[in-house]
CSV table of N, CA, C and O in Angstrom, one decimal:
chain,number,residue,atom,x,y,z
V,358,GLN,N,1.1,-1.3,0.3
V,358,GLN,CA,0.1,-0.1,0.1
V,358,GLN,C,0.7,1.2,0.0
V,358,GLN,O,2.0,1.5,0.5
V,359,VAL,N,0.5,2.2,-0.5
V,359,VAL,CA,1.3,3.1,-1.1
V,359,VAL,C,0.3,4.5,-0.6
V,359,VAL,O,-0.6,4.5,-0.5
V,360,GLN,N,0.5,4.8,0.7
V,360,GLN,CA,0.9,6.3,1.4
V,360,GLN,C,1.5,8.2,0.4
V,360,GLN,O,2.2,7.6,0.0
V,361,LEU,N,0.5,8.5,0.0
V,361,LEU,CA,0.8,9.7,-0.7
V,361,LEU,C,0.0,11.2,0.0
V,361,LEU,O,-0.8,11.4,0.3
V,362,VAL,N,1.3,12.2,0.2
V,362,VAL,CA,1.1,12.6,1.5
V,362,VAL,C,1.3,14.4,0.2
V,362,VAL,O,2.0,15.3,0.9
V,363,GLU,N,0.4,15.1,0.7
V,363,GLU,CA,0.8,16.7,-0.3
V,363,GLU,C,1.0,17.8,0.7
V,363,GLU,O,0.5,17.5,1.7
V,364,SER,N,1.7,19.0,0.8
V,364,SER,CA,1.9,20.1,0.4
V,364,SER,C,2.9,20.8,0.3
V,364,SER,O,2.9,20.8,-1.2
V,365,GLY,N,2.6,22.1,1.0
V,365,GLY,CA,3.5,23.4,0.0
V,365,GLY,C,2.2,24.1,-0.5
V,365,GLY,O,2.5,25.3,-0.9
V,366,GLY,N,1.3,24.1,-0.5
V,366,GLY,CA,-0.4,24.9,-1.0
V,366,GLY,C,-0.6,26.1,-0.3
V,366,GLY,O,-0.1,25.7,0.3
V,367,GLY,N,-1.5,27.1,-0.8
V,367,GLY,CA,-1.4,28.0,-0.3
V,367,GLY,C,-1.6,29.5,-1.6
V,367,GLY,O,-2.1,29.1,-2.0
V,368,SER,N,-1.7,30.6,-1.1
V,368,SER,CA,-2.4,31.6,-2.1
V,368,SER,C,-0.8,32.5,-2.6
V,368,SER,O,-0.4,32.2,-1.7
V,369,VAL,N,-1.0,32.8,-3.1
V,369,VAL,CA,-0.2,33.5,-4.0
V,369,VAL,C,-0.8,34.5,-5.5
V,369,VAL,O,-2.1,34.5,-5.8
V,370,GLN,N,0.1,36.0,-5.2
V,370,GLN,CA,-0.2,36.4,-6.4
V,370,GLN,C,-0.4,36.1,-7.8
V,370,GLN,O,0.7,35.4,-8.2
V,371,PRO,N,-0.8,36.5,-8.9
V,371,PRO,CA,-0.3,36.5,-10.1
V,371,PRO,C,1.0,37.0,-10.3
V,371,PRO,O,1.4,37.3,-10.4
V,372,GLY,N,1.2,35.4,-11.6
V,372,GLY,CA,3.1,35.7,-11.5
V,372,GLY,C,4.3,34.8,-10.2
V,372,GLY,O,5.1,35.0,-10.8
V,373,GLY,N,4.0,34.7,-9.3
V,373,GLY,CA,4.6,34.5,-8.5
V,373,GLY,C,4.6,32.4,-8.3
V,373,GLY,O,4.4,32.4,-9.9
V,374,SER,N,5.4,32.8,-7.9
V,374,SER,CA,5.4,31.1,-7.3
V,374,SER,C,5.4,30.1,-6.7
V,374,SER,O,4.7,31.0,-5.2
V,375,LEU,N,4.9,28.8,-6.4
V,375,LEU,CA,5.2,27.9,-5.0
V,375,LEU,C,5.8,26.4,-5.5
V,375,LEU,O,6.0,26.4,-6.7
V,376,ARG,N,5.8,26.2,-4.6
V,376,ARG,CA,6.6,24.2,-4.5
V,376,ARG,C,5.8,23.1,-4.3
V,376,ARG,O,5.2,23.7,-2.2
V,377,LEU,N,5.5,22.0,-4.5
V,377,LEU,CA,4.7,21.5,-3.7
V,377,LEU,C,5.0,20.4,-3.5
V,377,LEU,O,6.3,19.8,-4.6
V,378,SER,N,4.3,19.6,-2.5
V,378,SER,CA,6.2,18.6,-2.3
V,378,SER,C,4.9,17.2,-2.1
V,378,SER,O,3.9,17.8,-1.7
V,379,CYS,N,5.5,16.2,-2.3
V,379,CYS,CA,4.1,15.1,-2.4
V,379,CYS,C,5.3,13.3,-1.2
V,379,CYS,O,6.7,13.7,-2.2
V,380,ALA,N,5.5,13.6,-0.4
V,380,ALA,CA,5.9,12.0,0.0
V,380,ALA,C,5.7,11.1,0.6
V,380,ALA,O,3.8,10.6,0.5
V,381,ALA,N,6.0,10.3,0.0
V,381,ALA,CA,5.1,8.7,-0.6
V,381,ALA,C,6.0,8.3,0.6
V,381,ALA,O,7.6,7.9,0.4
V,382,SER,N,4.9,7.1,1.1
V,382,SER,CA,5.5,5.9,1.7
V,382,SER,C,4.9,4.4,1.2
V,382,SER,O,3.7,4.9,1.0
V,383,GLY,N,6.3,3.2,1.9
V,383,GLY,CA,4.7,1.9,1.8
V,383,GLY,C,5.4,1.4,0.5
V,383,GLY,O,5.7,0.8,0.1
V,384,TYR,N,6.0,2.7,0.3
V,384,TYR,CA,6.6,1.7,-1.6
V,384,TYR,C,8.0,2.8,-2.2
V,384,TYR,O,7.9,3.8,-1.5
V,385,PRO,N,8.8,2.5,-2.6
V,385,PRO,CA,9.9,2.9,-3.5
V,385,PRO,C,9.4,4.1,-4.5
V,385,PRO,O,9.1,3.6,-5.3
V,386,SER,N,9.1,5.2,-4.3
V,386,SER,CA,9.5,6.2,-5.2
V,386,SER,C,9.8,5.3,-6.2
V,386,SER,O,9.5,6.0,-7.8
V,387,SER,N,11.2,4.8,-6.5
V,387,SER,CA,11.9,5.1,-7.4
V,387,SER,C,11.5,3.9,-8.6
V,387,SER,O,11.3,3.0,-9.9
V,388,GLY,N,10.3,2.7,-7.9
V,388,GLY,CA,9.5,2.0,-8.8
V,388,GLY,C,8.3,2.4,-8.8
V,388,GLY,O,7.0,1.7,-9.6
V,389,LEU,N,7.6,3.5,-9.0
V,389,LEU,CA,7.3,4.2,-9.1
V,389,LEU,C,6.4,5.2,-10.5
V,389,LEU,O,7.7,5.8,-10.7
V,390,CYS,N,5.6,5.5,-11.1
V,390,CYS,CA,5.1,7.1,-12.2
V,390,CYS,C,4.8,7.7,-10.8
V,390,CYS,O,3.4,6.4,-10.6
V,391,MET,N,4.8,8.4,-10.7
V,391,MET,CA,4.3,9.7,-10.6
V,391,MET,C,3.9,10.9,-11.0
V,391,MET,O,4.6,11.2,-12.0
V,392,ALA,N,2.6,11.3,-10.5
V,392,ALA,CA,2.0,12.4,-11.7
V,392,ALA,C,1.1,13.6,-10.4
V,392,ALA,O,1.1,13.9,-9.5
V,393,TRP,N,1.1,14.4,-11.5
V,393,TRP,CA,0.1,15.8,-10.1
V,393,TRP,C,-1.2,15.9,-11.6
V,393,TRP,O,-1.0,16.5,-12.6
V,394,PHE,N,-2.1,16.0,-10.3
V,394,PHE,CA,-3.2,16.4,-11.4
V,394,PHE,C,-3.9,17.5,-10.6
V,394,PHE,O,-3.5,17.8,-9.6
V,395,ARG,N,-5.0,18.5,-11.2
V,395,ARG,CA,-5.4,19.4,-10.0
V,395,ARG,C,-6.9,19.1,-10.7
V,395,ARG,O,-7.3,18.8,-12.0
V,396,ARG,N,-7.6,20.0,-10.2
V,396,ARG,CA,-9.6,20.4,-10.1
V,396,ARG,C,-9.5,21.6,-10.0
V,396,ARG,O,-9.5,21.3,-8.3
V,397,ALA,N,-10.1,21.8,-10.8
V,397,ALA,CA,-10.0,23.8,-10.5
V,397,ALA,C,-11.8,23.5,-10.3
V,397,ALA,O,-12.9,23.1,-10.5
V,398,PRO,N,-12.5,25.0,-9.4
V,398,PRO,CA,-14.3,24.6,-8.7
V,398,PRO,C,-14.7,23.8,-10.5
V,398,PRO,O,-14.2,25.2,-11.1
V,399,GLY,N,-15.5,23.6,-10.6
V,399,GLY,CA,-17.1,23.4,-11.7
V,399,GLY,C,-16.4,22.7,-12.4
V,399,GLY,O,-16.5,22.8,-13.4
V,400,LYS,N,-14.7,21.7,-12.6
V,400,LYS,CA,-14.1,21.6,-13.2
V,400,LYS,C,-13.6,19.5,-12.9
V,400,LYS,O,-13.8,20.1,-11.9
V,401,ALA,N,-13.7,19.4,-14.2
V,401,ALA,CA,-13.1,17.7,-13.8
V,401,ALA,C,-11.7,17.3,-13.5
V,401,ALA,O,-10.9,18.9,-14.1
V,402,ARG,N,-11.4,16.4,-12.3
V,402,ARG,CA,-9.4,16.7,-12.4
V,402,ARG,C,-8.9,16.3,-13.9
V,402,ARG,O,-9.7,15.6,-14.6
V,403,GLU,N,-7.8,17.4,-14.0
V,403,GLU,CA,-6.7,17.4,-15.5
V,403,GLU,C,-5.7,16.8,-14.8
V,403,GLU,O,-5.3,17.0,-13.4
V,404,GLY,N,-5.1,16.3,-15.9
V,404,GLY,CA,-3.7,16.1,-15.8
V,404,GLY,C,-3.1,17.1,-15.5
V,404,GLY,O,-2.9,17.9,-16.4
V,405,VAL,N,-1.6,17.6,-14.9
V,405,VAL,CA,-0.8,18.5,-14.8
V,405,VAL,C,-0.2,17.6,-15.6
V,405,VAL,O,0.9,18.6,-16.3
V,406,VAL,N,1.1,17.3,-15.1
V,406,VAL,CA,2.5,16.1,-15.5
V,406,VAL,C,2.1,15.3,-14.9
V,406,VAL,O,1.5,14.4,-13.3
V,407,LYS,N,3.5,14.5,-15.4
V,407,LYS,CA,3.2,13.2,-14.9
V,407,LYS,C,5.0,12.7,-14.9
V,407,LYS,O,5.7,13.2,-15.9
V,408,VAL,N,5.6,11.8,-14.5
V,408,VAL,CA,7.5,11.4,-14.2
V,408,VAL,C,7.7,10.1,-14.5
V,408,VAL,O,7.2,8.8,-13.8
V,409,GLU,N,8.3,9.5,-15.0
V,409,GLU,CA,8.8,8.0,-14.8
V,409,GLU,C,9.6,7.7,-14.9
V,409,GLU,O,9.9,8.5,-13.3
V,410,ARG,N,9.8,6.3,-14.2
V,410,ARG,CA,11.1,6.0,-13.2
V,410,ARG,C,12.3,7.0,-13.5
V,410,ARG,O,12.9,7.2,-12.7
V,411,ASP,N,12.4,6.6,-14.8
V,411,ASP,CA,14.0,6.8,-15.6
V,411,ASP,C,14.2,8.5,-15.0
V,411,ASP,O,15.1,9.4,-16.2
V,412,GLY,N,12.6,9.2,-15.2
V,412,GLY,CA,12.7,10.4,-14.8
V,412,GLY,C,12.3,11.4,-15.8
V,412,GLY,O,12.2,12.6,-15.7
V,413,ARG,N,11.9,11.1,-17.1
V,413,ARG,CA,11.4,11.4,-18.3
V,413,ARG,C,9.6,11.8,-17.6
V,413,ARG,O,8.8,11.5,-17.6
V,414,ALA,N,9.6,13.5,-18.1
V,414,ALA,CA,8.3,13.6,-17.8
V,414,ALA,C,7.2,14.2,-19.1
V,414,ALA,O,8.3,15.0,-19.8
V,415,THR,N,6.0,14.1,-19.0
V,415,THR,CA,5.2,14.8,-20.2
V,415,THR,C,4.8,15.7,-18.9
V,415,THR,O,3.9,15.4,-18.1
V,416,TYR,N,4.7,16.7,-20.0
V,416,TYR,CA,3.6,18.3,-19.3
V,416,TYR,C,2.6,18.3,-20.2
V,416,TYR,O,2.0,18.1,-21.1
V,417,ALA,N,1.4,18.8,-19.2
V,417,ALA,CA,0.2,19.5,-20.1
V,417,ALA,C,0.6,20.7,-21.0
V,417,ALA,O,1.2,21.6,-20.3
V,418,HIS,N,-0.2,20.8,-21.6
V,418,HIS,CA,0.5,21.9,-22.6
V,418,HIS,C,-0.1,23.7,-21.6
V,418,HIS,O,0.7,23.9,-21.8
V,419,SER,N,-1.3,23.7,-20.6
V,419,SER,CA,-1.5,24.1,-20.5
V,419,SER,C,0.1,25.1,-19.1
V,419,SER,O,-0.2,26.1,-18.8
V,420,VAL,N,0.4,23.9,-19.0
V,420,VAL,CA,1.4,24.2,-17.3
V,420,VAL,C,3.5,24.1,-18.4
V,420,VAL,O,3.9,24.2,-17.3
V,421,LYS,N,3.4,23.7,-19.5
V,421,LYS,CA,4.7,23.9,-19.8
V,421,LYS,C,5.5,24.5,-19.9
V,421,LYS,O,4.3,25.8,-20.9
V,422,GLY,N,6.5,24.8,-19.6
V,422,GLY,CA,7.6,26.6,-19.6
V,422,GLY,C,7.4,26.9,-18.0
V,422,GLY,O,8.3,27.5,-18.3
V,423,ARG,N,6.2,26.5,-17.6
V,423,ARG,CA,6.6,27.5,-16.5
V,423,ARG,C,6.3,25.9,-15.2
V,423,ARG,O,6.4,27.1,-13.7
V,424,PHE,N,6.4,25.2,-15.1
V,424,PHE,CA,6.3,23.9,-14.1
V,424,PHE,C,7.7,23.1,-14.2
V,424,PHE,O,7.2,22.3,-15.5
V,425,THR,N,7.6,22.5,-12.9
V,425,THR,CA,8.6,21.5,-13.4
V,425,THR,C,8.4,20.6,-12.1
V,425,THR,O,8.2,21.0,-11.2
V,426,ILE,N,8.7,19.2,-12.5
V,426,ILE,CA,8.7,18.3,-11.7
V,426,ILE,C,10.1,17.6,-11.0
V,426,ILE,O,10.7,17.8,-12.4
V,427,SER,N,10.3,17.4,-10.3
V,427,SER,CA,11.3,16.4,-9.7
V,427,SER,C,11.1,15.6,-8.6
V,427,SER,O,9.9,15.7,-8.0
V,428,LYS,N,11.8,14.8,-8.8
V,428,LYS,CA,11.7,13.4,-8.2
V,428,LYS,C,13.3,12.6,-7.3
V,428,LYS,O,14.0,13.4,-7.9
V,429,GLU,N,12.3,13.1,-5.8
V,429,GLU,CA,13.8,12.7,-5.2
V,429,GLU,C,14.1,11.4,-4.0
V,429,GLU,O,13.2,11.4,-3.2
V,430,ASN,N,14.2,10.6,-4.7
V,430,ASN,CA,13.8,9.1,-4.7
V,430,ASN,C,14.9,8.8,-3.5
V,430,ASN,O,14.2,8.4,-2.7
V,431,ALA,N,15.4,9.2,-3.2
V,431,ALA,CA,16.2,8.9,-1.7
V,431,ALA,C,15.5,8.8,-0.8
V,431,ALA,O,15.2,8.3,0.3
V,432,LYS,N,14.5,9.9,-1.0
V,432,LYS,CA,13.0,11.0,0.5
V,432,LYS,C,12.1,10.1,-0.1
V,432,LYS,O,11.4,10.6,0.8
V,433,SER,N,11.9,10.1,-1.0
V,433,SER,CA,10.8,9.6,-1.6
V,433,SER,C,9.5,10.3,-1.8
V,433,SER,O,8.6,10.6,-0.8
V,434,VAL,N,10.4,11.6,-2.1
V,434,VAL,CA,9.5,12.5,-2.2
V,434,VAL,C,9.2,13.5,-3.4
V,434,VAL,O,10.2,13.5,-4.7
V,435,LEU,N,8.4,13.5,-4.5
V,435,LEU,CA,7.5,14.9,-5.4
V,435,LEU,C,7.9,15.6,-4.8
V,435,LEU,O,6.8,16.2,-4.9
V,436,TYR,N,8.0,16.7,-6.7
V,436,TYR,CA,7.4,18.0,-6.2
V,436,TYR,C,7.1,18.8,-7.1
V,436,TYR,O,7.4,18.3,-8.4
V,437,LEU,N,6.4,19.8,-6.9
V,437,LEU,CA,5.9,20.6,-8.2
V,437,LEU,C,6.5,22.2,-7.7
V,437,LEU,O,5.9,22.5,-7.4
V,438,GLN,N,7.5,22.6,-8.9
V,438,GLN,CA,8.1,24.0,-9.2
V,438,GLN,C,7.0,24.2,-9.9
V,438,GLN,O,6.6,24.5,-11.0
V,439,MET,N,6.4,25.9,-9.0
V,439,MET,CA,5.1,25.7,-9.4
V,439,MET,C,6.0,27.5,-10.3
V,439,MET,O,6.1,28.0,-9.1
V,440,ASP,N,6.2,28.1,-11.5
V,440,ASP,CA,6.3,29.1,-12.0
V,440,ASP,C,5.1,30.4,-12.4
V,440,ASP,O,4.6,28.9,-13.1
V,441,SER,N,5.2,31.7,-12.8
V,441,SER,CA,4.5,32.6,-13.6
V,441,SER,C,2.7,32.1,-13.3
V,441,SER,O,2.2,31.7,-14.3
V,442,LEU,N,2.7,31.8,-12.3
V,442,LEU,CA,1.1,31.1,-12.0
V,442,LEU,C,0.0,32.3,-12.1
V,442,LEU,O,0.6,34.0,-12.4
V,443,LYS,N,-0.9,31.9,-12.8
V,443,LYS,CA,-2.0,32.2,-12.9
V,443,LYS,C,-3.6,32.0,-12.0
V,443,LYS,O,-3.1,30.9,-12.3
V,444,PRO,N,-4.0,32.9,-12.6
V,444,PRO,CA,-5.4,32.2,-11.9
V,444,PRO,C,-6.3,31.3,-12.5
V,444,PRO,O,-6.7,30.4,-11.0
V,445,ASP,N,-5.7,30.8,-13.6
V,445,ASP,CA,-6.3,29.4,-14.0
V,445,ASP,C,-5.8,28.8,-13.1
V,445,ASP,O,-6.4,27.5,-13.7
V,446,ASP,N,-4.6,28.5,-12.4
V,446,ASP,CA,-4.5,27.7,-11.9
V,446,ASP,C,-4.9,27.9,-10.8
V,446,ASP,O,-4.2,26.1,-9.5
V,447,THR,N,-6.2,27.7,-10.3
V,447,THR,CA,-7.0,27.9,-8.6
V,447,THR,C,-7.3,26.2,-9.2
V,447,THR,O,-8.2,26.7,-10.1
V,448,ALA,N,-6.9,25.9,-7.7
V,448,ALA,CA,-7.5,24.2,-8.4
V,448,ALA,C,-6.9,23.5,-6.7
V,448,ALA,O,-6.0,24.0,-6.0
V,449,MET,N,-7.1,22.1,-6.3
V,449,MET,CA,-6.4,21.6,-5.3
V,449,MET,C,-6.1,20.8,-6.7
V,449,MET,O,-5.9,20.2,-7.2
V,450,TYR,N,-4.7,20.7,-6.3
V,450,TYR,CA,-3.5,19.7,-6.5
V,450,TYR,C,-3.5,18.5,-5.6
V,450,TYR,O,-3.1,18.3,-4.7
V,451,TYR,N,-3.2,17.7,-6.1
V,451,TYR,CA,-3.6,16.1,-6.4
V,451,TYR,C,-1.7,15.8,-6.2
V,451,TYR,O,-1.8,15.2,-8.0
V,452,CYS,N,-1.2,14.5,-5.2
V,452,CYS,CA,-0.6,13.9,-6.0
V,452,CYS,C,-1.1,12.4,-5.9
V,452,CYS,O,-2.3,11.7,-6.1
V,453,ALA,N,-0.4,11.4,-7.5
V,453,ALA,CA,-0.9,10.5,-7.9
V,453,ALA,C,0.4,9.8,-7.8
V,453,ALA,O,1.3,10.0,-8.7
V,454,ALA,N,0.2,8.2,-8.5
V,454,ALA,CA,1.3,7.7,-8.4
V,454,ALA,C,0.1,5.8,-8.6
V,454,ALA,O,-0.9,5.4,-8.5
V,455,VAL,N,1.5,5.2,-9.8
V,455,VAL,CA,0.9,3.7,-9.9
V,455,VAL,C,2.1,2.9,-10.3
V,455,VAL,O,3.0,3.8,-10.7
V,456,PHE,N,1.8,1.5,-10.8
V,456,PHE,CA,3.5,1.3,-10.1
V,456,PHE,C,3.9,1.3,-11.7
V,456,PHE,O,3.0,1.0,-12.3
V,457,TRP,N,5.2,1.5,-11.6
V,457,TRP,CA,5.8,0.8,-12.7
V,457,TRP,C,5.7,2.0,-13.8
V,457,TRP,O,6.1,3.2,-12.7
V,458,THR,N,5.7,1.6,-15.0
V,458,THR,CA,4.7,2.4,-15.7
V,458,THR,C,4.1,3.4,-16.5
V,458,THR,O,2.9,3.7,-16.0
V,459,CYS,N,4.1,5.0,-17.1
V,459,CYS,CA,3.2,5.8,-16.0
V,459,CYS,C,2.0,5.1,-17.4
V,459,CYS,O,2.1,5.2,-18.8
V,460,PRO,N,0.5,5.8,-17.8
V,460,PRO,CA,-0.3,5.3,-18.6
V,460,PRO,C,0.3,6.6,-19.7
V,460,PRO,O,0.4,7.4,-19.7
V,461,LEU,N,-1.0,5.8,-21.1
V,461,LEU,CA,0.1,6.7,-22.1
V,461,LEU,C,-1.2,8.1,-22.3
V,461,LEU,O,-1.5,9.4,-22.5
V,462,ASP,N,-2.8,7.5,-21.4
V,462,ASP,CA,-3.4,9.0,-21.1
V,462,ASP,C,-3.6,9.6,-19.6
V,462,ASP,O,-2.5,9.2,-18.8
V,463,TRP,N,-4.9,10.3,-19.8
V,463,TRP,CA,-4.7,11.3,-18.3
V,463,TRP,C,-5.7,10.6,-18.0
V,463,TRP,O,-6.2,11.4,-16.9
V,464,LEU,N,-6.5,9.3,-18.0
V,464,LEU,CA,-7.1,9.1,-17.0
V,464,LEU,C,-7.0,8.6,-16.1
V,464,LEU,O,-6.1,8.2,-15.1
V,465,THR,N,-7.5,9.6,-14.6
V,465,THR,CA,-7.7,9.1,-13.4
V,465,THR,C,-8.1,7.3,-13.0
V,465,THR,O,-6.5,7.8,-12.2
V,466,SER,N,-8.3,6.9,-13.7
V,466,SER,CA,-8.2,5.6,-12.8
V,466,SER,C,-7.2,5.3,-13.3
V,466,SER,O,-7.6,3.4,-12.7
V,467,ARG,N,-6.9,5.6,-14.3
V,467,ARG,CA,-5.1,4.5,-14.3
V,467,ARG,C,-4.3,4.3,-13.0
V,467,ARG,O,-3.4,3.8,-13.2
V,468,TYR,N,-4.5,5.2,-12.7
V,468,TYR,CA,-3.6,5.4,-10.9
V,468,TYR,C,-4.3,4.7,-10.1
V,468,TYR,O,-5.2,5.5,-9.5
V,469,THR,N,-3.2,4.3,-9.1
V,469,THR,CA,-4.1,3.1,-8.6
V,469,THR,C,-4.0,4.3,-6.9
V,469,THR,O,-4.6,4.2,-5.6
V,470,TYR,N,-3.2,5.1,-6.3
V,470,TYR,CA,-2.8,5.4,-5.6
V,470,TYR,C,-3.4,7.6,-5.8
V,470,TYR,O,-2.7,7.8,-6.5
V,471,TRP,N,-3.6,8.4,-4.1
V,471,TRP,CA,-4.0,9.3,-4.4
V,471,TRP,C,-3.6,10.5,-3.6
V,471,TRP,O,-4.5,9.6,-2.7
V,472,GLY,N,-3.0,11.5,-3.0
V,472,GLY,CA,-2.8,11.8,-1.9
V,472,GLY,C,-4.6,12.8,-1.6
V,472,GLY,O,-5.1,12.9,-2.4
V,473,GLN,N,-4.2,13.6,-0.5
V,473,GLN,CA,-5.4,14.1,-0.2
V,473,GLN,C,-6.0,15.1,-0.6
V,473,GLN,O,-7.1,16.1,-0.8
V,474,GLY,N,-4.1,15.9,-0.9
V,474,GLY,CA,-4.4,17.2,-1.8
V,474,GLY,C,-4.2,18.3,-1.6
V,474,GLY,O,-4.2,18.0,0.1
V,475,THR,N,-4.0,19.1,-1.9
V,475,THR,CA,-3.9,20.6,-1.1
V,475,THR,C,-4.0,21.5,-2.2
V,475,THR,O,-3.7,21.6,-3.7
V,476,GLN,N,-4.8,23.1,-1.4
V,476,GLN,CA,-5.1,23.6,-2.7
V,476,GLN,C,-3.9,24.6,-2.7
V,476,GLN,O,-3.7,24.9,-2.2
V,477,VAL,N,-4.8,25.6,-4.1
V,477,VAL,CA,-3.2,26.7,-4.5
V,477,VAL,C,-4.1,26.8,-5.6
V,477,VAL,O,-5.5,27.3,-5.9
V,478,THR,N,-3.8,28.5,-4.5
V,478,THR,CA,-5.0,29.8,-5.2
V,478,THR,C,-4.0,30.9,-5.7
V,478,THR,O,-3.8,31.5,-5.1
V,479,VAL,N,-4.6,31.7,-7.0
V,479,VAL,CA,-4.2,32.6,-7.7
V,479,VAL,C,-4.8,33.9,-7.5
V,479,VAL,O,-5.8,33.3,-7.8
V,480,SER,N,-4.8,34.9,-7.0
V,480,SER,CA,-5.0,35.9,-7.0
V,480,SER,C,-4.9,37.1,-6.8
V,480,SER,O,-3.8,36.9,-5.6
V,481,SER,N,-5.1,38.1,-7.1
V,481,SER,CA,-4.4,39.5,-6.8
V,481,SER,C,-5.4,40.0,-5.4
V,481,SER,O,-5.4,41.6,-4.8
């Protein structure tokens, strides 16, 4: 059983930055595909970025060039550095994981484990 706990959310002005963390326990993160999803008010949960075991990342078009994912396997922690934040980035952000290879699509049902979420609010 894998447990995921997110932290680092908060409120920030447009153009600002935040760094989210996701601590994994119960299984080495080196054996997991890990991802960040988000759900904005009134919208479906959407994929933001996913990272393979070898570090290869795939970003959603809406965040490419502004967000950076990284994983510290020694500590089993996943990070999401978010820069140049926009009001449209306001959402609950979730960490997700599945064993081995990342799914080709962004279907939430492909991911076995989920964190409880951390809120990000971008507003002036």
